[in-house]
Amino acid sequence: DAGVTQSPTHLIKTRGQQVTLRCSPISGHKSVSWYQQVLGQGPQFIFQYYEKEERGRGNFPDRFSARQFPNYSSELNVNALLLGDSALYLCASGTGKTGNTIYFGEGSWLTVV
Amino acid sequence: QQQVKQSPQSLIVQKGGIPIINCAYENTAFDYFPWYQQFPGKGPALLIAIRPDVSEKKEGRFTISFNKSAKQFSLHIMDSQPGDSATYFCAASMERGSTLGRLYFGRGTQLTVWP
């Protein structure tokens, strides 16, 4: 079975640009969450979507947005990129129900120059 | 503020040693405590997890000890191997309510196992 897949794996953007990251959850999983991991830190929660609706949002500015599609895949968008947005962006997949296990993808490395 | 506090920041042991990583939390609503292992350039991989109805869980060489009254939990790696060298993260989440499934991570422990 395929795990959580993310694309692209690496990308370089210029300050002020916009970026879209994509995630496909494990088959049968209806919950997708996004995390930002800065070098040397633990992942920080950005968004959670369940059944195509936003279930939670972390302490991130409005430049960050996301959505979940009918097939449960998801996109994370970041506008007006800042140097500080350089990080590993992780997608996590789960059933969204009590007792579920959360699995992570390999992440998308974003470098803002 | 950091909802899950993890220590030490780094740990070096000899092959065969038993590294211990500790985590503490304040929010008594947390009821699921996973540990993730992360190698450089990779996403976190679930290692082992525990729920507060048990005080210990073993899976292979990995053991979680859980102390509900102290709000602490720890990871022990038995007979550590050089291949265990990685960064380990503890996390906590609530299995009910609007934040179901949201993980709160510690800052991580970089483990190095010397051959």
CSV table of C-alpha atoms in Angstrom, one decimal:
chain,number,residue,atom,x,y,z
A,1,ASP,CA,0.0,0.0,0.0
A,2,ALA,CA,1.2,3.5,-0.8
A,3,GLY,CA,2.0,5.7,2.2
A,4,VAL,CA,1.5,9.4,2.4
A,5,THR,CA,2.8,11.0,-0.8
A,6,GLN,CA,3.9,14.6,-1.1
A,7,SER,CA,5.1,16.8,-4.0
A,8,PRO,CA,7.3,18.4,-4.9
A,9,THR,CA,10.1,17.0,-2.7
A,10,HIS,CA,12.3,20.1,-3.0
A,11,LEU,CA,11.7,23.6,-4.3
A,12,ILE,CA,13.3,27.0,-4.2
A,13,LYS,CA,11.3,30.2,-4.3
A,14,THR,CA,12.0,33.9,-4.1
A,15,ARG,CA,10.7,36.2,-1.4
A,16,GLY,CA,7.2,37.4,-2.2
A,17,GLN,CA,6.3,34.5,-4.4
A,18,GLN,CA,3.6,32.0,-3.8
A,19,VAL,CA,3.9,28.2,-3.4
A,20,THR,CA,1.5,25.2,-3.5
A,21,LEU,CA,2.4,21.9,-1.9
A,22,ARG,CA,0.4,18.8,-2.5
A,23,CYS,CA,-0.4,15.7,-0.4
A,24,SER,CA,-2.1,12.4,-1.0
A,25,PRO,CA,-3.1,10.6,2.2
A,26,ILE,CA,-3.1,6.8,2.7
A,27,SER,CA,-6.0,5.1,1.0
A,28,GLY,CA,-9.0,5.1,3.3
A,29,HIS,CA,-7.7,8.0,5.4
A,30,LYS,CA,-10.0,11.0,5.5
A,31,SER,CA,-7.9,13.4,7.7
A,32,VAL,CA,-4.9,15.3,6.4
A,33,SER,CA,-2.8,17.6,8.5
A,34,TRP,CA,0.0,20.0,7.6
A,35,TYR,CA,3.0,20.7,9.8
A,36,GLN,CA,6.0,23.0,9.4
A,37,GLN,CA,9.4,21.8,10.6
A,38,VAL,CA,12.2,24.3,10.9
A,39,LEU,CA,15.7,22.9,11.1
A,40,GLY,CA,16.5,21.6,14.6
A,41,GLN,CA,12.9,21.9,15.8
A,42,GLY,CA,9.9,19.6,16.2
A,43,PRO,CA,7.0,19.8,13.7
A,44,GLN,CA,4.5,22.6,14.3
A,45,PHE,CA,0.9,22.2,13.4
A,46,ILE,CA,-0.5,24.4,10.6
A,47,PHE,CA,-3.9,22.9,9.6
A,48,GLN,CA,-6.0,19.8,9.9
A,49,TYR,CA,-8.7,18.9,7.4
A,50,TYR,CA,-11.3,16.1,7.9
A,51,GLU,CA,-13.9,15.2,5.4
A,52,LYS,CA,-13.0,18.3,3.4
A,53,GLU,CA,-13.6,20.7,6.2
A,54,GLU,CA,-11.1,22.6,8.3
A,55,ARG,CA,-11.0,21.0,11.7
A,56,GLY,CA,-8.1,23.1,13.2
A,57,ARG,CA,-5.6,25.8,12.5
A,58,GLY,CA,-2.3,26.5,14.3
A,59,ASN,CA,-0.7,29.8,15.0
A,60,PHE,CA,0.2,30.7,11.5
A,61,PRO,CA,-0.5,33.9,9.6
A,62,ASP,CA,-3.3,34.2,7.0
A,63,ARG,CA,-0.6,33.8,4.2
A,64,PHE,CA,-1.0,30.1,4.9
A,65,SER,CA,-4.1,28.4,3.5
A,66,ALA,CA,-5.1,24.9,2.6
A,67,ARG,CA,-7.9,22.8,1.2
A,68,GLN,CA,-9.0,19.2,0.9
A,69,PHE,CA,-10.4,17.8,-2.2
A,70,PRO,CA,-13.2,15.2,-2.6
A,71,ASN,CA,-10.6,12.4,-3.0
A,72,TYR,CA,-9.1,13.6,0.4
A,73,SER,CA,-5.9,14.9,-1.2
A,74,SER,CA,-4.9,18.3,0.0
A,75,GLU,CA,-3.0,21.4,-1.0
A,76,LEU,CA,-1.1,23.8,1.2
A,77,ASN,CA,-0.7,27.3,-0.2
A,78,VAL,CA,1.7,30.0,1.1
A,79,ASN,CA,1.5,33.5,-0.3
A,80,ALA,CA,4.0,36.4,0.0
A,81,LEU,CA,6.8,34.1,1.0
A,82,LEU,CA,9.3,35.2,3.6
A,83,LEU,CA,12.8,33.9,4.3
A,84,GLY,CA,11.5,32.5,7.5
A,85,ASP,CA,9.1,30.2,5.6
A,86,SER,CA,12.1,28.1,4.6
A,87,ALA,CA,11.3,24.7,6.2
A,88,LEU,CA,10.3,21.1,5.7
A,89,TYR,CA,6.5,21.0,5.2
A,90,LEU,CA,5.1,17.7,6.3
A,91,CYS,CA,1.7,16.2,5.5
A,92,ALA,CA,0.2,13.7,8.0
A,93,SER,CA,-2.6,11.3,7.3
A,94,GLY,CA,-5.0,9.6,9.6
A,95,THR,CA,-8.5,8.2,9.9
A,96,GLY,CA,-9.6,11.3,11.8
A,97,LYS,CA,-11.3,9.1,14.4
A,98,THR,CA,-10.5,8.1,18.0
A,99,GLY,CA,-7.8,5.5,18.1
A,100,ASN,CA,-6.2,6.5,14.8
A,101,THR,CA,-2.5,6.4,14.1
A,102,ILE,CA,-1.0,9.3,12.3
A,103,TYR,CA,1.5,8.8,9.5
A,104,PHE,CA,3.8,11.3,7.9
A,105,GLY,CA,5.0,11.8,4.4
A,106,GLU,CA,8.6,12.5,3.5
A,107,GLY,CA,7.9,16.2,3.3
A,108,SER,CA,8.5,19.0,0.9
A,109,TRP,CA,11.7,21.0,1.4
A,110,LEU,CA,11.0,24.7,0.7
A,111,THR,CA,13.9,27.2,0.5
A,112,VAL,CA,13.0,30.9,0.2
A,113,VAL,CA,15.8,33.1,-1.2
B,1,GLN,CA,4.2,27.7,24.9
B,2,GLN,CA,5.7,24.3,24.4
B,3,GLN,CA,3.0,21.8,25.4
B,4,VAL,CA,5.4,18.9,25.5
B,5,LYS,CA,8.9,19.3,26.9
B,6,GLN,CA,11.6,16.9,25.8
B,7,SER,CA,15.1,16.2,27.2
B,8,PRO,CA,17.9,15.8,26.6
B,9,GLN,CA,18.5,17.8,23.4
B,10,SER,CA,21.3,15.4,22.4
B,11,LEU,CA,22.5,12.0,23.6
B,12,ILE,CA,25.6,10.0,22.8
B,13,VAL,CA,25.8,6.3,23.8
B,14,GLN,CA,28.0,3.3,22.9
B,15,LYS,CA,26.6,0.4,21.0
B,16,GLY,CA,24.6,-1.8,23.3
B,17,GLY,CA,23.8,1.0,25.7
B,18,ILE,CA,20.3,2.0,26.7
B,19,PRO,CA,19.6,5.6,25.8
B,20,ILE,CA,16.6,7.1,27.7
B,21,ILE,CA,14.7,10.1,26.4
B,22,ASN,CA,12.2,11.9,28.6
B,23,CYS,CA,9.1,14.0,28.0
B,24,ALA,CA,6.7,15.9,30.2
B,25,TYR,CA,3.3,17.5,29.5
B,26,GLU,CA,0.9,19.7,31.4
B,27,ASN,CA,-2.4,19.3,29.6
B,28,THR,CA,-4.3,16.4,31.3
B,29,ALA,CA,-6.6,16.1,28.3
B,30,PHE,CA,-3.8,14.5,26.3
B,31,ASP,CA,-4.5,10.8,26.0
B,32,TYR,CA,-2.3,9.5,23.2
B,33,PHE,CA,1.5,9.7,23.3
B,34,PRO,CA,3.5,8.6,20.2
B,35,TRP,CA,7.2,8.6,19.5
B,36,TYR,CA,8.6,9.3,16.1
B,37,GLN,CA,12.0,8.6,14.6
B,38,GLN,CA,13.4,10.9,12.0
B,39,PHE,CA,16.5,10.4,9.8
B,40,PRO,CA,18.1,13.3,8.0
B,41,GLY,CA,16.1,14.4,5.0
B,42,LYS,CA,13.2,12.1,5.8
B,43,GLY,CA,9.7,12.6,7.4
B,44,PRO,CA,9.0,11.4,10.9
B,45,ALA,CA,8.2,7.7,11.2
B,46,LEU,CA,6.0,6.3,13.9
B,47,LEU,CA,8.0,4.2,16.3
B,48,ILE,CA,5.8,3.3,19.2
B,49,ALA,CA,2.8,4.8,21.0
B,50,ILE,CA,1.1,4.5,24.3
B,51,ARG,CA,-2.3,5.5,25.8
B,52,PRO,CA,-2.6,6.3,29.5
B,53,ASP,CA,-4.4,3.2,30.5
B,54,VAL,CA,-1.1,1.3,30.6
B,55,SER,CA,2.2,2.2,32.3
B,56,GLU,CA,4.5,0.5,29.9
B,57,LYS,CA,4.6,-0.7,26.3
B,58,LYS,CA,7.3,-2.7,24.5
B,59,GLU,CA,7.8,-3.2,20.8
B,60,GLY,CA,11.0,-5.0,20.0
B,61,ARG,CA,13.9,-3.0,21.5
B,62,PHE,CA,11.8,0.1,22.1
B,63,THR,CA,9.9,0.6,25.4
B,64,ILE,CA,7.7,3.5,26.5
B,65,SER,CA,7.3,4.1,30.3
B,66,PHE,CA,4.3,6.2,31.2
B,67,ASN,CA,3.7,7.9,34.6
B,68,LYS,CA,0.2,9.5,34.5
B,69,SER,CA,0.4,11.1,37.9
B,70,ALA,CA,3.7,12.8,37.1
B,71,LYS,CA,2.6,13.6,33.6
B,72,GLN,CA,5.8,12.2,32.2
B,73,PHE,CA,6.7,9.5,29.7
B,74,SER,CA,10.0,8.2,28.4
B,75,LEU,CA,11.5,6.1,25.6
B,76,HIS,CA,14.1,3.4,26.3
B,77,ILE,CA,16.1,1.8,23.5
B,78,MET,CA,17.5,-1.5,24.5
B,79,ASP,CA,20.8,-2.8,23.0
B,80,SER,CA,21.2,0.4,20.9
B,81,GLN,CA,22.8,0.1,17.5
B,82,PRO,CA,24.5,2.6,15.2
B,83,GLY,CA,21.5,2.4,12.9
B,84,ASP,CA,19.4,3.9,15.7
B,85,SER,CA,21.3,7.1,15.3
B,86,ALA,CA,18.5,9.6,14.4
B,87,THR,CA,16.4,12.4,15.9
B,88,TYR,CA,13.6,11.2,18.2
B,89,PHE,CA,10.4,13.2,18.9
B,90,CYS,CA,7.8,12.6,21.5
B,91,ALA,CA,4.4,13.9,20.9
B,92,ALA,CA,1.0,14.1,22.5
B,93,SER,CA,-2.6,14.5,21.3
B,94,MET,CA,-6.2,14.3,22.3
B,95,GLU,CA,-8.3,11.6,20.9
B,96,ARG,CA,-11.6,13.4,21.2
B,97,GLY,CA,-12.9,16.9,20.7
B,98,SER,CA,-12.2,19.4,18.0
B,99,THR,CA,-8.4,18.9,18.1
B,100,LEU,CA,-8.6,15.1,17.6
B,101,GLY,CA,-5.5,14.0,15.9
B,102,ARG,CA,-3.5,17.2,16.3
B,103,LEU,CA,0.0,16.4,17.5
B,104,TYR,CA,2.0,18.5,19.8
B,105,PHE,CA,5.7,17.7,19.5
B,106,GLY,CA,8.7,18.0,21.7
B,107,ARG,CA,11.8,19.7,20.4
B,108,GLY,CA,13.5,16.5,19.6
B,109,THR,CA,16.5,14.5,20.8
B,110,GLN,CA,19.4,13.8,18.5
B,111,LEU,CA,20.8,10.4,19.4
B,112,THR,CA,24.2,9.2,18.3
B,113,VAL,CA,25.2,5.5,18.9
B,114,TRP,CA,28.9,4.9,18.5
B,115,PRO,CA,30.0,1.5,17.2
